[in-house]
């Protein structure tokens, strides 16, 4: 939610900031802006629309400077327009600020400042911060430093923020602070960058420091210092080396990140599994959780919490852990969990699943659980992310950066980790070595399964070409494939804006069947497993009502062919690996439908990749 970047060093900051904004655009893209200090002047440009549109305005100017800040916005307060775009500038036009987060008490501060004669220009919560800093700095009985004015302002606000702020009267200084919204400091040769994540930084340096909540960094004349916002105590932080490559964060020959990431699954699932199998013993090795493994094994209950696609992975995790490890698992939306009177004791384990590792609700659920004394584990993709640092232990998905807003390869990697975890727990309980080996062998073959699924793209395109005008889709699956139906529907909604619902196939009769007519495509997830005959009966029911039947199966038969309008066949595999491979063909279907509808695949309307506000 909003991307922020700041630069100070010997280079002109404008190109650095614009490249940084492009890398961060997945976080929000309704407006963008930059502010720089140059020859004792503060210059700024901010515009509604994408970074490319900001760039064309900047190209018509001579704006430059060695110190600057920039922002790409996902609107919370105030519509996306030029005025509400960041940076926000104080009424003296000397201070500029970019903000990611929400200031909850903005209205009371705003009213108090208005009473003091401070004029406001925008409808945002963020402007309050810059006006408050300005008031504390310029209109104060005692003279305080700019840094102290920032500190004092931050102590008045309630809410979440990652900010970067600069001031014309202290022109060598760049100040950033974090409370709830991520910030990474990059330390290069004679230059510093600060950003919402490491992607704008890696072109310049691999040395980074992840800021924690209640930390403020001041970069001044080639030096930086990090201190607590409230106490001013200096914090000594360790430098982390990031091993992200530029290729990983670019889309290469693919037209969209989403398509690249769908194709990445030819190796990303194996990358997630690498070094984690023990075929001989039919089990897995998950070093990240070894210190807590005995606690997980003896847990009386496990909660899985997450949002969106990661929550769907959690539903499958429940199925697998209960099946293999025989421990009760409760799956909760993090946004509900954090406010519910959940039953947590020292025998409870919380597993939080998050691609970004920054989702605000998931983080809040972890913090709550820690307070209640239980162990928290993370399944995250982003190394260095807040969730990966705040959980007691965890397992990384190692799937590489996921930039398309619609999650694809992170989801299949999460499922892979959950299978490995369930199997590891199961093998310590009653699951036989042979059963373990069968599952591992199926996982080991997954690369070739994915290659063969990707070869279906012409078939998928054909389905899309014939169905893209539909206003609604229904996705139906049973058992471990019910969450795949939910995920297929979510993918479609997100990028094509077609309304879609996922249901357990047998639930159709209890309501959704009323929607079926000749205009309703129904996607059936129908592997030839023990639920096949039941799903077949549901297909018959839709056929009887003239619905358009799209069947995903691992084996065609005559009856299926006669009932289905379209059949997409994917390789036969282990029933617990099938959800992974099936989700890939559903990602392809959503992608092709969105292409037919001319949608913005990587930047769907109203969405942002990482939801760092509540
Ligand atoms: O980074 P997270 O996994 O915590 O994100 C959770 C959801 O916001 C995310 O999965 C969202 O639903 C995706 N856009 C789905 O494609």
Coordinates of C-alpha atoms and ligand atoms in Angstrom, one line a residue:
X1 CA 0.0 0.0 0.0
X2 CA 1.9 3.0 -1.3
X3 CA 5.5 2.8 -2.2
X4 CA 8.0 5.3 -0.8
X5 CA 11.6 6.0 -1.8
X6 CA 14.2 8.5 -0.7
X7 CA 17.7 9.2 -2.0
X8 CA 20.7 11.2 -0.9
X9 CA 24.1 11.0 -2.5
X10 CA 26.2 12.3 -5.3
X11 CA 23.8 11.3 -8.1
X12 CA 20.9 13.3 -9.4
X13 CA 18.1 11.9 -7.3
X14 CA 15.4 12.2 -10.0
X15 CA 16.3 9.1 -12.1
X16 CA 17.0 7.1 -9.0
X17 CA 13.6 8.0 -7.5
X18 CA 11.6 7.4 -10.7
X19 CA 13.3 4.0 -11.2
X20 CA 12.5 3.2 -7.6
X21 CA 8.9 4.2 -8.0
X22 CA 8.5 1.9 -11.0
X23 CA 9.8 -1.0 -8.9
X24 CA 7.4 -0.1 -6.1
X25 CA 4.4 0.6 -8.3
X26 CA 2.9 -2.8 -7.5
X27 CA 2.2 -1.3 -4.0
X28 CA -0.2 1.3 -5.4
X29 CA -0.5 3.2 -8.6
X30 CA -3.2 5.9 -8.5
X31 CA -0.9 8.9 -8.3
X32 CA 2.7 9.6 -7.9
X33 CA 5.1 12.4 -7.1
X34 CA 8.6 13.6 -6.2
X35 CA 10.2 16.4 -4.2
X36 CA 13.9 17.4 -4.3
X37 CA 16.1 19.9 -2.6
X38 CA 18.3 21.9 -5.0
X39 CA 20.2 25.1 -4.4
X40 CA 18.2 26.1 -1.3
X41 CA 14.9 25.4 -3.0
X42 CA 12.3 22.7 -2.6
X43 CA 10.9 21.5 -5.9
X44 CA 8.0 19.1 -6.3
X45 CA 5.8 17.5 -8.9
X46 CA 2.8 15.3 -8.1
X47 CA 0.2 13.9 -10.5
X48 CA -2.8 11.6 -10.6
X49 CA -2.1 8.5 -12.6
X50 CA 0.8 6.1 -12.9
X51 CA 4.5 6.7 -12.6
X52 CA 4.9 6.8 -16.4
X53 CA 2.6 9.8 -16.5
X54 CA 4.6 11.5 -13.7
X55 CA 7.7 10.8 -15.7
X56 CA 6.4 12.5 -18.7
X57 CA 5.7 15.7 -16.7
X58 CA 9.2 15.5 -15.2
X59 CA 10.7 15.1 -18.6
X60 CA 9.4 18.5 -19.5
X61 CA 11.1 20.2 -16.6
X62 CA 14.7 20.8 -15.4
X63 CA 14.0 19.5 -11.9
X64 CA 17.0 17.9 -10.2
X65 CA 18.8 17.6 -6.9
X66 CA 21.0 15.2 -4.9
X67 CA 18.4 14.7 -2.2
X68 CA 14.8 13.8 -2.8
X69 CA 11.8 11.7 -1.9
X70 CA 9.1 10.1 -4.0
X71 CA 5.8 8.2 -3.6
X72 CA 3.4 6.1 -5.5
X73 CA 0.0 6.0 -3.9
X74 CA -2.9 3.6 -3.1
X75 CA -5.6 6.0 -1.8
X76 CA -7.1 5.5 1.6
X77 CA -8.2 9.1 2.6
X78 CA -9.1 11.4 -0.3
X79 CA -9.6 10.5 -4.0
X80 CA -6.7 10.0 -6.3
X81 CA -6.0 13.4 -7.8
X82 CA -3.0 15.8 -8.1
X83 CA -3.6 17.5 -4.8
X84 CA -4.0 14.4 -2.7
X85 CA -0.9 12.8 -4.3
X86 CA 2.3 12.8 -2.2
X87 CA 4.7 14.3 -1.4
X88 CA 2.7 16.6 0.9
X89 CA 4.1 20.0 1.3
X90 CA 3.6 22.2 4.5
X91 CA 2.0 25.6 4.1
X92 CA 5.4 27.4 4.3
X93 CA 6.5 25.2 1.3
X94 CA 9.7 24.3 3.0
X95 CA 9.0 20.7 4.2
X96 CA 8.0 17.7 2.0
X97 CA 6.8 14.4 3.3
X98 CA 5.8 11.0 1.9
X99 CA 3.8 8.6 3.9
X100 CA 2.6 5.1 3.8
X101 CA 0.0 4.1 6.3
X102 CA -3.0 5.7 8.0
X103 CA -3.1 8.4 10.6
X104 CA -6.1 7.5 12.7
X105 CA -6.4 10.7 14.7
X106 CA -5.8 13.0 11.8
X107 CA -9.1 14.8 12.1
X108 CA -8.5 16.1 15.6
X109 CA -5.0 17.2 14.8
X110 CA -6.2 18.9 11.7
X111 CA -8.9 20.8 13.5
X112 CA -6.4 22.0 16.1
X113 CA -4.0 23.1 13.4
X114 CA -6.8 24.9 11.5
X115 CA -7.7 26.8 14.7
X116 CA -4.0 27.9 14.8
X117 CA -4.4 29.3 11.3
X118 CA -2.7 26.5 9.4
X119 CA -4.2 26.1 5.9
X120 CA -4.8 22.7 4.4
X121 CA -5.0 21.8 0.8
X122 CA -5.7 18.1 0.5
X123 CA -8.2 15.6 1.8
X124 CA -5.6 13.2 3.1
X125 CA -4.7 12.1 6.6
X126 CA -1.0 12.4 5.6
X127 CA -1.0 16.2 5.1
X128 CA -1.6 16.5 8.9
X129 CA 1.8 15.1 9.6
X130 CA 3.7 17.6 7.4
X131 CA 1.7 20.5 8.7
X132 CA 2.3 19.4 12.3
X133 CA 6.0 19.0 11.8
X134 CA 6.1 22.4 10.3
X135 CA 4.2 24.0 13.1
X136 CA 6.4 22.3 15.7
X137 CA 9.5 23.4 13.8
X138 CA 8.7 26.9 12.7
X139 CA 6.0 28.1 15.1
X140 CA 7.4 27.0 18.4
X141 CA 8.3 29.1 21.5
X142 CA 11.6 27.2 21.9
X143 CA 13.9 26.5 18.9
X144 CA 14.1 22.8 18.2
X145 CA 15.9 20.8 15.5
X146 CA 14.1 19.5 12.5
X147 CA 14.7 16.0 13.7
X148 CA 13.1 16.8 17.1
X149 CA 10.2 18.4 15.4
X150 CA 9.6 15.1 13.4
X151 CA 10.0 13.1 16.6
X152 CA 7.5 15.3 18.5
X153 CA 5.0 15.2 15.7
X154 CA 5.2 11.4 15.4
X155 CA 4.5 11.1 19.1
X156 CA 1.2 13.0 18.7
X157 CA -0.1 10.7 15.9
X158 CA -2.0 7.4 16.3
X159 CA -1.9 5.0 13.5
X160 CA 0.6 3.4 11.1
X161 CA 3.3 5.1 9.2
X162 CA 6.4 4.8 7.2
X163 CA 7.5 8.3 6.4
X164 CA 10.4 10.1 4.7
X165 CA 10.7 13.8 5.2
X166 CA 13.0 16.6 4.0
X167 CA 13.3 20.3 4.8
X168 CA 14.7 23.2 2.9
X169 CA 16.3 24.7 6.0
X170 CA 18.2 21.6 6.8
X171 CA 19.1 20.7 3.2
X172 CA 21.5 17.8 3.8
X173 CA 19.2 15.8 5.9
X174 CA 16.8 13.0 5.1
X175 CA 14.7 11.7 8.0
X176 CA 12.6 8.5 7.9
X177 CA 10.6 6.7 10.5
X178 CA 8.6 3.6 10.9
X179 CA 5.6 2.5 12.9
X180 CA 3.7 -0.3 11.3
X181 CA 4.7 0.3 7.6
X182 CA 7.9 -1.2 6.3
X183 CA 11.1 0.7 5.5
X184 CA 14.5 -0.5 4.4
X185 CA 17.6 1.6 4.5
X186 CA 20.2 1.0 1.8
X187 CA 23.8 2.0 2.6
X188 CA 25.8 2.5 -0.6
X189 CA 29.2 4.1 -1.4
X190 CA 28.6 7.8 -0.5
X191 CA 24.9 7.4 -1.0
X192 CA 21.8 6.2 0.9
X193 CA 18.4 5.0 -0.2
X194 CA 15.3 4.4 1.9
X195 CA 12.4 2.5 0.5
X196 CA 9.3 0.5 1.3
X197 CA 11.2 -2.6 0.2
X198 CA 14.6 -3.5 -1.2
X199 CA 13.7 -3.5 -4.9
X200 CA 14.6 0.2 -5.5
X201 CA 17.8 -0.3 -3.6
X202 CA 19.5 -3.3 -5.1
X203 CA 20.8 -1.5 -8.2
X204 CA 22.9 0.7 -5.9
X205 CA 23.8 -1.5 -2.9
X206 CA 23.2 -4.9 -1.3
X207 CA 23.8 -3.6 2.2
X208 CA 20.6 -2.9 3.9
X209 CA 19.1 -2.3 7.4
X210 CA 15.5 -3.2 8.1
X211 CA 13.9 -0.6 10.3
X212 CA 11.7 -1.8 13.1
X213 CA 8.7 -0.1 14.6
X214 CA 9.4 3.0 16.7
X215 CA 12.7 3.6 14.9
X216 CA 13.8 6.8 13.2
X217 CA 16.8 7.2 10.9
X218 CA 18.5 10.5 10.2
X219 CA 20.9 10.7 7.3
X220 CA 23.0 13.8 7.5
X221 CA 26.1 14.7 5.5
X222 CA 27.1 11.1 4.6
X223 CA 26.3 9.6 8.0
X224 CA 23.3 7.8 9.4
X225 CA 22.0 7.2 12.9
X226 CA 19.1 5.2 14.0
X227 CA 17.3 5.9 17.2
X228 CA 14.0 5.2 19.0
X229 CA 11.3 7.7 18.0
X230 CA 10.1 8.1 21.6
X231 CA 13.2 7.9 23.8
X232 CA 15.9 9.1 21.3
X233 CA 18.0 6.1 22.4
X234 CA 20.5 5.1 19.7
X235 CA 19.8 1.6 18.3
X236 CA 22.7 -0.5 16.8
X237 CA 21.3 -2.5 14.0
X238 CA 22.9 -5.2 12.0
X239 CA 23.6 -4.8 8.3
X240 CA 21.9 -7.4 6.1
X241 CA 23.2 -8.4 2.6
X242 CA 20.4 -9.0 0.2
X243 CA 20.8 -11.5 -2.6
X244 CA 18.1 -10.4 -4.9
X245 CA 19.0 -10.0 -8.6
X246 CA 17.7 -7.4 -11.0
X247 CA 16.4 -10.1 -13.4
X248 CA 14.2 -11.4 -10.6
X249 CA 12.4 -8.1 -10.3
X250 CA 12.0 -7.5 -14.1
X251 CA 9.5 -9.2 -16.3
X252 CA 12.0 -10.0 -19.1
X253 CA 10.3 -11.1 -22.4
X254 CA 6.9 -11.6 -20.8
X255 CA 4.2 -9.0 -21.4
X256 CA 3.1 -9.1 -17.7
X257 CA 4.7 -10.0 -14.4
X258 CA 1.7 -12.3 -13.8
X259 CA 2.5 -14.4 -16.9
X260 CA 6.2 -14.5 -16.0
X261 CA 5.3 -15.6 -12.5
X262 CA 2.9 -18.3 -13.8
X263 CA 5.8 -19.6 -15.9
X264 CA 8.3 -19.3 -13.1
X265 CA 6.4 -22.2 -11.5
X266 CA 8.3 -24.5 -13.8
X267 CA 11.1 -24.1 -11.2
X268 CA 9.8 -22.1 -8.3
X269 CA 8.1 -25.1 -6.6
X270 CA 11.3 -27.1 -6.9
X271 CA 13.2 -24.1 -5.5
X272 CA 10.9 -24.1 -2.5
X273 CA 11.6 -27.8 -2.0
X274 CA 15.3 -27.8 -2.7
X275 CA 17.3 -29.5 0.1
X276 CA 14.2 -30.1 2.1
X277 CA 13.5 -33.8 1.2
X278 CA 14.6 -37.0 2.6
X279 CA 13.3 -39.5 0.1
X280 CA 15.0 -42.4 1.8
X281 CA 13.0 -41.9 5.0
X282 CA 9.9 -40.6 3.2
X283 CA 10.0 -37.3 5.1
X284 CA 11.1 -33.7 4.8
X285 CA 13.6 -31.4 6.6
X286 CA 12.5 -27.9 7.6
X287 CA 15.4 -26.4 9.4
X288 CA 13.7 -23.1 10.0
X289 CA 11.3 -24.6 12.5
X290 CA 13.6 -27.2 14.1
X291 CA 13.8 -25.4 17.5
X292 CA 10.0 -25.5 17.8
X293 CA 9.3 -28.8 16.1
X294 CA 8.6 -30.7 19.3
X295 CA 6.1 -27.9 20.4
X296 CA 4.3 -28.3 17.1
X297 CA 4.2 -32.0 17.4
X298 CA 2.7 -31.8 20.8
X299 CA 0.3 -28.9 20.1
X300 CA -3.2 -29.3 21.2
X301 CA -4.4 -27.0 18.4
X302 CA -3.0 -25.1 15.5
X303 CA -4.4 -21.8 14.2
X304 CA -3.6 -20.8 10.7
X305 CA -4.1 -17.1 9.9
X306 CA -3.7 -15.2 6.7
X307 CA -5.5 -13.0 4.2
X308 CA -6.7 -13.4 0.6
X309 CA -4.8 -16.1 -1.4
X310 CA -2.6 -16.9 1.6
X311 CA -5.8 -17.7 3.5
X312 CA -6.8 -20.1 0.8
X313 CA -3.4 -21.8 1.2
X314 CA -4.3 -22.0 4.9
X315 CA -7.5 -23.9 4.2
X316 CA -5.5 -26.5 2.3
X317 CA -3.0 -26.5 5.1
X318 CA -5.8 -27.4 7.5
X319 CA -6.8 -30.3 5.3
X320 CA -3.3 -31.6 5.0
X321 CA -2.2 -31.2 8.7
X322 CA -5.4 -32.8 10.0
X323 CA -5.0 -35.6 7.5
X324 CA -1.3 -36.4 8.1
X325 CA -0.6 -35.1 11.7
X326 CA -4.1 -35.5 13.2
X327 CA -3.9 -32.2 15.1
X328 CA -7.0 -29.9 15.0
X329 CA -6.4 -26.9 12.8
X330 CA -8.5 -23.7 12.7
X331 CA -8.1 -21.3 9.8
X332 CA -9.0 -17.7 10.4
X333 CA -8.9 -14.5 8.4
X334 CA -6.3 -12.5 10.2
X335 CA -8.6 -9.5 10.2
X336 CA -11.2 -11.4 12.2
X337 CA -8.7 -13.3 14.4
X338 CA -7.1 -10.1 15.7
X339 CA -10.3 -8.9 17.2
X340 CA -11.8 -12.2 18.3
X341 CA -11.7 -13.8 21.7
X342 CA -9.7 -16.7 20.3
X343 CA -8.7 -19.6 22.5
X344 CA -5.0 -19.6 22.8
X345 CA -2.8 -21.2 25.4
X346 CA 0.8 -22.3 25.6
X347 CA -0.1 -25.5 23.7
X348 CA -1.4 -23.5 20.8
X349 CA 0.7 -22.9 17.7
X350 CA -0.1 -20.1 15.3
X351 CA 1.0 -20.4 11.7
X352 CA 0.8 -17.1 9.8
X353 CA 1.0 -17.3 6.0
X354 CA 2.0 -14.2 4.0
X355 CA 3.8 -13.8 0.7
X356 CA 4.9 -10.2 1.5
X357 CA 5.4 -10.7 5.2
X358 CA 3.9 -7.2 5.7
X359 CA 0.2 -7.6 5.7
X360 CA -1.1 -5.5 8.6
X361 CA -3.8 -7.8 9.8
X362 CA -1.6 -10.9 9.7
X363 CA 1.1 -9.0 11.6
X364 CA -1.5 -7.9 14.2
X365 CA -2.7 -11.5 14.6
X366 CA 0.9 -12.6 15.3
X367 CA 1.5 -9.9 17.8
X368 CA -1.7 -10.7 19.7
X369 CA -0.8 -14.4 19.8
X370 CA 2.7 -13.7 21.1
X371 CA 1.2 -11.6 23.9
X372 CA -1.0 -14.5 24.8
X373 CA 2.1 -16.7 25.2
X374 CA 1.8 -19.0 22.2
X375 CA 4.5 -19.9 19.6
X376 CA 4.1 -18.2 16.2
X377 CA 5.5 -19.5 13.0
X378 CA 5.6 -17.7 9.6
X379 CA 5.4 -19.0 6.1
X380 CA 6.7 -16.1 4.1
X381 CA 8.3 -15.3 0.8
X382 CA 10.0 -12.1 1.5
X383 CA 13.2 -12.5 3.5
X384 CA 13.7 -9.6 5.9
X385 CA 10.0 -8.9 6.0
X386 CA 8.4 -7.9 9.3
X387 CA 6.4 -11.1 9.7
X388 CA 9.5 -13.2 9.1
X389 CA 11.3 -11.2 11.7
X390 CA 8.6 -11.1 14.3
X391 CA 7.5 -14.7 14.3
X392 CA 9.4 -17.1 16.6
X393 CA 10.5 -19.2 13.6
X394 CA 9.4 -19.9 10.1
X395 CA 9.9 -21.4 6.7
X396 CA 10.6 -19.3 3.6
X397 CA 9.0 -20.2 0.4
X398 CA 12.1 -19.2 -1.7
X399 CA 10.0 -18.6 -4.8
X400 CA 11.6 -15.3 -5.8
X401 CA 10.0 -11.9 -5.8
X402 CA 6.3 -11.9 -6.7
X403 CA 5.4 -8.6 -8.3
X404 CA 2.1 -9.2 -10.1
X405 CA -0.7 -8.1 -7.8
X406 CA -2.5 -11.4 -8.3
X407 CA -0.6 -14.0 -6.3
X408 CA 0.4 -17.1 -8.3
X409 CA 3.8 -18.7 -7.6
X410 CA 3.7 -17.6 -4.0
X411 CA 0.5 -19.6 -3.5
X412 CA 1.9 -22.8 -5.0
X413 CA 5.0 -22.4 -2.9
X414 CA 2.9 -22.0 0.2
X415 CA 1.0 -25.2 -0.6
X416 CA 4.3 -26.9 -1.1
X417 CA 5.6 -25.9 2.3
X418 CA 2.3 -26.9 3.9
X419 CA 2.5 -30.4 2.3
X420 CA 6.1 -30.7 3.6
X421 CA 5.1 -29.6 7.0
X422 CA 2.1 -31.9 7.2
X423 CA 4.2 -34.8 6.0
X424 CA 7.0 -34.1 8.5
X425 CA 4.6 -34.0 11.4
X426 CA 2.8 -37.1 10.1
X427 CA 6.0 -39.1 9.8
X428 CA 6.7 -38.4 13.4
X429 CA 3.2 -39.8 14.1
X430 CA 1.5 -42.6 12.2
X431 CA 2.2 -41.9 8.6
X432 CA 4.2 -44.8 7.0
X433 CA 7.5 -44.3 5.2
X434 CA 5.9 -45.6 2.0
X435 CA 3.1 -43.1 2.2
X436 CA 5.7 -40.4 2.6
X437 CA 7.7 -41.6 -0.3
X438 CA 4.7 -41.6 -2.6
X439 CA 4.0 -38.0 -1.8
X440 CA 7.6 -36.9 -2.2
X441 CA 7.9 -38.7 -5.5
X442 CA 4.8 -36.8 -6.8
X443 CA 6.3 -33.5 -5.6
X444 CA 9.6 -34.3 -7.2
X445 CA 7.9 -34.7 -10.6
X446 CA 6.1 -31.4 -10.4
X447 CA 8.4 -29.5 -12.7
X448 CA 7.5 -31.7 -15.6
X449 CA 3.8 -31.5 -14.7
X450 CA 3.9 -27.7 -14.7
X451 CA 5.7 -27.7 -18.1
X452 CA 2.9 -29.9 -19.5
X453 CA 0.2 -27.6 -18.0
X454 CA 1.7 -24.6 -19.5
X455 CA 1.5 -26.3 -22.9
X456 CA -2.3 -26.2 -22.6
X457 CA -2.3 -22.4 -23.2
X458 CA -4.0 -22.7 -26.6
X459 CA -6.8 -24.7 -25.0
X460 CA -7.1 -22.2 -22.2
X461 CA -7.2 -19.3 -24.7
X462 CA -10.0 -21.0 -26.6
X463 CA -12.1 -21.3 -23.4
X464 CA -11.4 -17.6 -22.6
X465 CA -12.3 -16.5 -26.1
X466 CA -15.7 -18.2 -25.8
X467 CA -16.6 -17.1 -22.3
X468 CA -15.0 -13.7 -21.6
X469 CA -18.3 -11.9 -22.0
X470 CA -19.9 -13.7 -19.1
X471 CA -20.7 -11.5 -16.1
X472 CA -20.4 -14.3 -13.5
X473 CA -18.5 -17.5 -13.1
X474 CA -18.9 -20.3 -10.5
X475 CA -16.0 -22.5 -9.4
X476 CA -16.8 -25.8 -7.7
X477 CA -14.5 -28.3 -6.1
X478 CA -14.6 -30.8 -3.2
X479 CA -12.4 -31.6 -0.3
X480 CA -8.9 -30.3 -0.7
X481 CA -9.9 -28.8 -4.0
X482 CA -12.7 -26.6 -2.5
X483 CA -10.1 -23.9 -1.5
X484 CA -8.8 -24.2 -5.0
X485 CA -12.2 -23.3 -6.3
X486 CA -12.1 -20.2 -4.0
X487 CA -8.7 -19.3 -5.2
X488 CA -9.7 -19.7 -8.9
X489 CA -12.6 -17.4 -8.3
X490 CA -10.5 -14.8 -6.5
X491 CA -7.9 -14.8 -9.3
X492 CA -10.7 -14.2 -11.8
X493 CA -12.3 -11.4 -9.8
X494 CA -9.0 -9.6 -9.2
X495 CA -7.8 -9.2 -12.7
X496 CA -10.8 -9.5 -15.0
X497 CA -13.5 -7.8 -12.8
X498 CA -15.8 -10.7 -13.6
X499 CA -17.9 -11.6 -10.5
X500 CA -16.9 -15.1 -9.4
X501 CA -17.8 -17.4 -6.5
X502 CA -16.1 -20.6 -5.3
X503 CA -18.2 -23.2 -3.6
X504 CA -17.9 -26.8 -2.3
X505 CA -19.5 -28.6 -5.2
X506 CA -22.1 -30.3 -3.1
X507 CA -23.2 -26.9 -1.6
X508 CA -24.3 -25.7 -5.1
X509 CA -27.7 -27.3 -4.5
X510 CA -28.2 -25.2 -1.3
X511 CA -28.4 -21.9 -3.1
X512 CA -26.0 -21.1 -6.0
X513 CA -27.9 -23.5 -8.3
X514 CA -30.5 -20.7 -8.6
X515 CA -28.0 -18.7 -10.7
X516 CA -27.3 -21.4 -13.3
X517 CA -28.6 -20.7 -16.8
X518 CA -27.1 -20.7 -20.3
X519 CA -25.0 -17.6 -19.5
X520 CA -23.2 -19.0 -16.4
X521 CA -19.8 -20.7 -16.9
X522 CA -19.2 -23.2 -14.1
X523 CA -15.6 -24.4 -13.6
X524 CA -15.6 -27.9 -12.1
X525 CA -12.4 -29.2 -10.4
X526 CA -12.8 -32.9 -11.1
X527 CA -9.8 -35.1 -10.6
X528 CA -10.5 -38.8 -10.9
X529 CA -10.1 -39.4 -7.2
X530 CA -12.6 -40.8 -4.6
X531 CA -14.8 -37.7 -5.0
X532 CA -15.1 -38.0 -8.8
X533 CA -18.5 -39.7 -9.0
X534 CA -20.0 -37.1 -6.6
X535 CA -18.6 -34.2 -8.7
X536 CA -19.8 -35.9 -11.8
X537 CA -23.3 -35.8 -10.4
X538 CA -22.9 -32.1 -9.8
X539 CA -21.8 -31.6 -13.4
X540 CA -25.0 -33.4 -14.5
X541 CA -27.1 -31.0 -12.4
X542 CA -25.5 -28.0 -14.1
X543 CA -25.9 -29.6 -17.5
X544 CA -29.6 -30.1 -16.8
X545 CA -29.9 -26.3 -16.3
X546 CA -27.9 -25.4 -19.4
X547 CA -24.9 -24.0 -17.6
X548 CA -21.6 -23.7 -19.5
X549 CA -19.4 -26.5 -18.2
X550 CA -15.6 -26.1 -18.0
X551 CA -14.0 -29.2 -16.5
X552 CA -10.5 -29.4 -15.1
X553 CA -9.5 -33.1 -14.8
X554 CA -6.6 -35.4 -14.8
X555 CA -8.3 -38.0 -17.0
X556 CA -10.9 -37.5 -19.7
X557 CA -13.7 -40.1 -20.1
X558 CA -16.6 -40.3 -22.5
X559 CA -19.2 -39.2 -20.0
X560 CA -17.1 -36.2 -19.0
X561 CA -16.6 -35.3 -22.6
X562 CA -20.2 -35.5 -23.4
X563 CA -21.2 -33.3 -20.4
X564 CA -18.5 -30.7 -20.6
X565 CA -18.4 -27.8 -23.0
X566 CA -14.7 -27.5 -22.5
X567 CA -12.2 -29.9 -20.8
X568 CA -8.8 -28.9 -19.6
X569 CA -6.7 -31.9 -18.8
X570 CA -3.7 -31.7 -16.5
X571 CA -1.3 -34.5 -15.5
X572 CA -2.4 -37.2 -13.1
X573 CA -0.6 -36.8 -9.8
X574 CA -0.9 -37.5 -6.1
X575 CA -4.3 -36.2 -4.8
X576 CA -2.5 -33.8 -2.4
X577 CA -0.3 -32.4 -5.2
X578 CA -3.2 -31.9 -7.5
X579 CA -4.3 -28.7 -5.8
X580 CA -1.0 -27.2 -6.8
X581 CA -1.1 -28.1 -10.4
X582 CA -4.8 -27.4 -10.7
X583 CA -4.3 -23.9 -9.4
X584 CA -1.8 -23.2 -12.2
X585 CA -4.4 -23.9 -14.9
X586 CA -6.9 -21.7 -13.1
X587 CA -4.3 -18.9 -13.0
X588 CA -3.9 -19.3 -16.8
X589 CA -7.6 -19.2 -17.3
X590 CA -8.0 -16.0 -15.2
X591 CA -5.1 -14.4 -17.1
X592 CA -6.5 -15.2 -20.6
X593 CA -10.0 -14.0 -19.6
X594 CA -8.5 -10.8 -18.4
X595 CA -6.5 -10.4 -21.6
X596 CA -9.7 -10.9 -23.6
X597 CA -11.4 -8.2 -21.6
X598 CA -8.5 -5.8 -22.1
X599 CA -7.7 -5.5 -18.4
X600 CA -4.6 -4.2 -16.7
X601 CA -3.2 -7.5 -15.6
X602 CA -0.4 -6.4 -13.2
X603 CA -2.1 -3.4 -11.8
X604 CA -5.8 -4.2 -11.4
X605 CA -8.0 -1.4 -10.3
X606 CA -8.3 -0.6 -6.6
X607 CA -5.8 -3.3 -5.6
X608 CA -2.3 -3.2 -4.2
X609 CA 0.0 -6.0 -3.7
X610 CA 0.8 -5.6 -0.1
X611 CA -1.9 -4.5 2.3
X612 CA 0.0 -2.7 5.0
X613 CA -3.0 -0.8 6.4
X614 CA -5.9 -2.3 8.3
Ligands
LIG1 O1 1.3 -10.8 1.2 P1 0.2 -11.6 1.7 O2 0.3 -13.0 1.3 O3 0.0 -11.5 3.2 O4 -1.1 -11.0 1.0 C1 -2.4 -11.4 1.4 C2 -3.4 -10.9 0.4 O5 -3.4 -9.6 0.3 C3 -3.1 -11.4 -1.1 O6 -3.0 -12.8 -1.1 C4 -4.1 -11.0 -2.1 O7 -5.4 -11.6 -1.8 C5 -3.7 -11.2 -3.5 N1 -3.9 -10.1 -4.3 C6 -4.3 -12.4 -4.1 O8 -4.0 -12.6 -5.4

